[in-house]
Coordinates of C-alpha atoms in Angstrom, one line a residue:
M343 CA 215.9 153.7 4.9
R344 CA 216.4 157.4 4.1
P345 CA 218.0 158.7 0.6
A346 CA 221.5 159.0 1.8
D347 CA 221.8 155.5 2.9
L348 CA 220.2 153.9 -0.4
A349 CA 222.5 156.7 -2.2
R350 CA 225.4 155.3 -0.2
G351 CA 224.9 152.1 -0.5
H352 CA 225.1 152.9 -4.7
G353 CA 228.2 155.0 -4.6
I354 CA 226.1 158.0 -5.8
S355 CA 224.6 161.5 -4.1
T356 CA 221.9 161.6 -2.5
Q357 CA 220.1 164.2 -5.0
A358 CA 221.5 161.6 -7.8
V359 CA 218.9 159.4 -6.2
R360 CA 216.5 161.9 -6.4
N361 CA 216.6 163.0 -9.4
Y362 CA 216.3 159.3 -10.6
E363 CA 213.6 159.2 -8.8
R364 CA 211.5 162.3 -10.1
D365 CA 212.4 161.0 -13.9
G366 CA 210.4 157.7 -13.4
F367 CA 213.8 155.7 -13.1
L368 CA 212.7 154.0 -9.8
P369 CA 209.1 154.0 -8.3
P370 CA 207.7 156.9 -6.3
A371 CA 209.0 156.7 -2.2
E372 CA 206.1 156.6 0.6
R373 CA 206.5 159.9 3.1
T374 CA 206.5 160.4 6.3
A375 CA 203.8 161.7 7.8
S376 CA 207.0 165.3 8.2
G377 CA 207.5 164.4 4.5
Y378 CA 210.8 162.5 4.2
R379 CA 211.1 160.1 1.7
V380 CA 211.3 156.7 2.6
Y381 CA 213.1 153.9 0.4
T382 CA 212.5 150.3 0.7
P383 CA 214.3 146.9 -1.2
L384 CA 212.6 147.6 -3.9
H385 CA 213.6 150.8 -4.8
A386 CA 217.0 149.6 -4.0
A387 CA 216.4 147.0 -6.9
A388 CA 214.6 149.0 -8.8
L389 CA 218.7 151.4 -8.1
R390 CA 220.6 148.5 -8.9
A391 CA 218.6 147.8 -12.4
F392 CA 219.1 150.9 -13.5
L393 CA 222.7 151.6 -13.0
A394 CA 223.3 148.3 -14.5
L395 CA 221.7 149.5 -17.9
V396 CA 223.2 152.2 -17.8
A397 CA 226.6 150.6 -17.9
A398 CA 224.7 148.4 -20.8
Y399 CA 222.7 150.1 -22.9
G400 CA 224.1 154.3 -21.7
H401 CA 221.7 156.3 -19.8
Q402 CA 218.8 157.7 -22.2
P403 CA 218.1 153.8 -23.3
A404 CA 218.4 152.8 -20.0
G405 CA 215.6 155.3 -18.7
R406 CA 213.7 154.8 -21.4
I407 CA 214.0 151.0 -20.4
M408 CA 212.9 151.6 -16.5
N409 CA 210.4 154.6 -17.5
A410 CA 208.6 151.6 -19.8
V411 CA 208.5 149.2 -16.8
H412 CA 206.4 152.1 -14.1
H413 CA 204.5 152.9 -16.9
D414 CA 203.4 148.4 -17.1
S415 CA 204.5 148.8 -20.8
L416 CA 207.2 145.9 -20.5
D417 CA 207.2 144.8 -24.2
D418 CA 208.3 149.0 -25.3
A419 CA 210.9 147.8 -22.0
L420 CA 212.3 145.0 -24.0
D421 CA 212.2 145.6 -27.0
A422 CA 214.3 148.8 -26.0
V423 CA 216.6 146.2 -24.7
D424 CA 216.4 143.8 -27.9
R425 CA 217.3 146.9 -30.2
G426 CA 220.5 147.7 -27.5
H427 CA 221.4 143.4 -28.5
A428 CA 221.0 144.4 -32.0
R429 CA 223.9 147.4 -32.0
L430 CA 225.4 145.5 -30.3
L431 CA 225.7 142.5 -32.9
R432 CA 225.7 144.9 -35.4
D433 CA 228.4 146.2 -33.8
R434 CA 230.7 142.9 -33.9
E435 CA 229.6 142.0 -37.6
T436 CA 231.2 145.2 -38.7
L437 CA 234.4 144.6 -36.7
A438 CA 234.6 141.1 -38.7
A439 CA 234.2 142.4 -41.7
V440 CA 236.6 144.9 -41.2
R441 CA 239.6 142.5 -39.9
Q442 CA 238.6 140.4 -42.9
A443 CA 238.8 142.6 -45.2
V444 CA 242.2 144.0 -44.6
G445 CA 243.3 140.4 -44.3
H446 CA 242.4 139.7 -47.4
L447 CA 243.9 143.1 -48.6
A448 CA 246.5 142.1 -47.1
A449 CA 246.9 138.8 -48.4
E450 CA 246.1 139.5 -52.3
P451 CA 248.4 140.9 -54.9
A452 CA 247.8 144.6 -54.9
H453 CA 245.2 146.5 -57.3
S454 CA 244.3 149.7 -58.5
A455 CA 240.7 148.5 -60.5
P456 CA 237.6 149.8 -58.4
G457 CA 236.2 147.3 -55.8
P458 CA 232.3 146.5 -56.3
P459 CA 229.7 148.5 -55.3
A460 CA 228.5 148.6 -52.1
R461 CA 224.7 147.0 -53.2
A462 CA 223.9 145.2 -56.3
G463 CA 221.5 148.2 -57.6
G464 CA 225.1 150.5 -57.4
P465 CA 227.0 153.1 -55.3
L466 CA 225.0 154.5 -51.9
T467 CA 224.4 157.7 -52.4
V468 CA 225.3 160.4 -49.0
G469 CA 221.7 160.0 -47.9
E470 CA 221.2 156.3 -48.7
L471 CA 225.1 155.9 -46.4
A472 CA 223.4 158.1 -43.4
R473 CA 220.5 156.4 -43.3
R474 CA 222.1 152.8 -43.1
L475 CA 225.0 154.5 -41.0
G476 CA 221.9 156.4 -38.7
V477 CA 223.6 159.6 -39.1
T478 CA 223.2 162.4 -40.3
P479 CA 224.4 163.8 -43.8
A480 CA 226.5 166.4 -42.2
T481 CA 228.5 164.4 -40.1
L482 CA 229.6 161.9 -43.3
R483 CA 231.0 165.5 -45.3
N484 CA 232.4 166.3 -41.7
W485 CA 234.7 162.6 -42.0
E486 CA 235.0 163.2 -46.0
T487 CA 236.5 166.5 -44.3
A488 CA 238.8 164.9 -42.1
G489 CA 240.1 162.9 -44.7
I490 CA 238.1 159.5 -43.6
L491 CA 236.0 159.4 -46.2
D492 CA 237.1 159.7 -50.0
P493 CA 234.0 159.3 -52.2
A494 CA 234.1 159.8 -55.8
R495 CA 231.2 162.0 -57.9
E496 CA 229.7 161.4 -60.5
P497 CA 230.1 162.6 -63.6
G498 CA 227.6 165.9 -64.6
T499 CA 225.9 165.7 -61.2
G500 CA 229.1 165.8 -58.4
Y501 CA 226.7 164.0 -56.5
R502 CA 229.7 162.3 -54.0
V503 CA 229.2 158.3 -54.5
F504 CA 229.8 155.7 -52.1
R505 CA 231.1 152.2 -53.7
E506 CA 232.2 149.2 -51.3
A507 CA 235.4 150.3 -49.7
D508 CA 233.4 154.0 -48.6
V509 CA 231.4 152.0 -47.2
R510 CA 233.4 150.0 -45.2
D511 CA 235.1 153.4 -44.3
A512 CA 232.4 154.6 -42.7
E513 CA 230.9 151.0 -40.6
L514 CA 234.1 151.3 -39.2
A515 CA 234.0 155.5 -38.9
H516 CA 231.0 155.2 -37.9
L517 CA 232.0 152.1 -35.1
L518 CA 235.0 153.6 -33.8
R519 CA 233.5 157.3 -32.8
R520 CA 230.7 155.3 -31.2
G521 CA 233.9 154.1 -29.2
G522 CA 234.9 157.6 -28.1
Y523 CA 237.6 157.5 -30.9
P524 CA 239.0 161.2 -31.8
L525 CA 238.7 161.6 -35.5
D526 CA 241.9 162.1 -35.9
R527 CA 243.1 159.0 -35.0
I528 CA 240.3 156.8 -36.9
T529 CA 241.2 159.2 -40.1
T530 CA 245.1 157.2 -38.9
V531 CA 243.2 154.0 -38.9
V532 CA 241.3 154.2 -42.4
R533 CA 243.8 155.7 -44.8
Q534 CA 246.4 152.8 -43.5
I535 CA 243.3 150.2 -45.2
R536 CA 243.4 152.2 -47.7
A537 CA 247.7 151.9 -48.2
T538 CA 246.3 148.2 -48.2
A539 CA 244.3 148.8 -50.5
R540 CA 246.7 149.8 -53.0
T541 CA 249.7 148.0 -51.9
G542 CA 248.4 144.3 -50.2
T543 CA 251.2 145.5 -46.9
V544 CA 250.3 146.0 -43.4
T545 CA 253.4 147.0 -42.4
G546 CA 254.6 150.1 -39.9
A547 CA 252.3 152.0 -37.9
G548 CA 249.9 152.9 -39.5
A549 CA 249.7 148.5 -38.7
D550 CA 250.4 149.2 -35.1
A551 CA 247.4 151.7 -34.7
L552 CA 245.5 148.9 -36.9
T553 CA 245.7 146.4 -35.0
R554 CA 245.5 148.4 -30.9
A555 CA 242.2 150.0 -33.0
F556 CA 240.7 146.1 -33.7
D557 CA 242.2 144.8 -30.4
D558 CA 240.6 147.8 -28.3
W559 CA 237.4 147.3 -29.7
Q560 CA 237.1 144.0 -29.3
R561 CA 237.9 144.7 -25.6
Q562 CA 234.9 147.0 -25.2
L563 CA 232.6 144.9 -27.2
T564 CA 232.9 142.1 -25.3
A565 CA 233.1 144.1 -22.0
R566 CA 229.5 145.4 -23.1
G567 CA 227.8 142.1 -23.8
V568 CA 228.8 141.3 -19.9
A569 CA 227.3 144.5 -18.7
M570 CA 224.1 143.1 -21.1
L571 CA 223.7 140.2 -19.0
T572 CA 224.2 141.3 -16.2
A573 CA 221.8 144.0 -16.5
A574 CA 219.6 141.4 -17.5
A575 CA 220.1 139.2 -14.1
R576 CA 219.1 142.8 -12.5
L577 CA 215.9 144.2 -14.3
G578 CA 214.6 140.5 -13.9
D579 CA 215.6 140.2 -10.4
Y580 CA 213.9 143.7 -10.0
L581 CA 210.4 142.8 -11.5
A582 CA 210.3 140.1 -9.4
L583 CA 210.3 141.9 -6.8
R584 CA 208.2 144.8 -8.2
D585 CA 205.0 142.1 -9.5
G586 CA 206.1 139.5 -6.4
P587 CA 205.8 135.3 -6.4
A588 CA 202.6 134.6 -8.7
G589 CA 200.0 133.4 -7.0
P590 CA 198.4 129.7 -7.0
D591 CA 196.3 128.3 -9.9
P592 CA 193.2 127.9 -9.3
A593 CA 193.0 124.7 -11.2
D594 CA 195.7 123.1 -9.1
A595 CA 193.5 123.7 -6.0
G596 CA 191.8 120.6 -7.0
P597 CA 187.5 120.3 -5.5
P598 CA 186.2 122.3 -2.6
A599 CA 186.2 119.9 0.2
E600 CA 183.0 118.3 1.0

């Protein structure tokens, strides 16, 4: 089939097909004597796999997976897939933990005493929290400027210290930022959680914002999980077509005929 045929069947441009081949996301196409590309059902399967991987993991991880496949590094491709699943699981656990924390805060009497430290050894430094989230210290400082984080300062040095509640706020901010939420909306949600910690109640517009944010992210996490299932199926189909059926096992052939 021609590049235009492959592109039309997947709702993309002909140039995108050429770019995907150039970047190694599709296997190289055969050329006619006049230099025109000729694509086959194998290329169509590769394109379906790549587009499904983009929907599930994002463009860059999808590209890494397809590059690894085309360099016969299947373990590297599977490692990228596993990392995507691990990230989704962490997002689910973070969202569940924040929901639970807010529920506990709403059910308990108001208190003003600071919560326990974020780990057994004490509060986290800005560098430690940045490494935990996979962001830069500058990102955390930006969140502080926006009002999302409000860390205490260590007496004497003035260094930022992040306790359990601060880590909770940062985890939630990180989760919502990956979902495309702007900083001002995240600030509203986090401030409502802080108000809940102080008063033990969740009411008004802040409560509505909190509920919407949690429900929106739950839907997005579910959609990502379903997209990963689809991507796994498409990638499996492509690998099966690419590698072809396994040949017969010589051990099953039996003794040679006399």
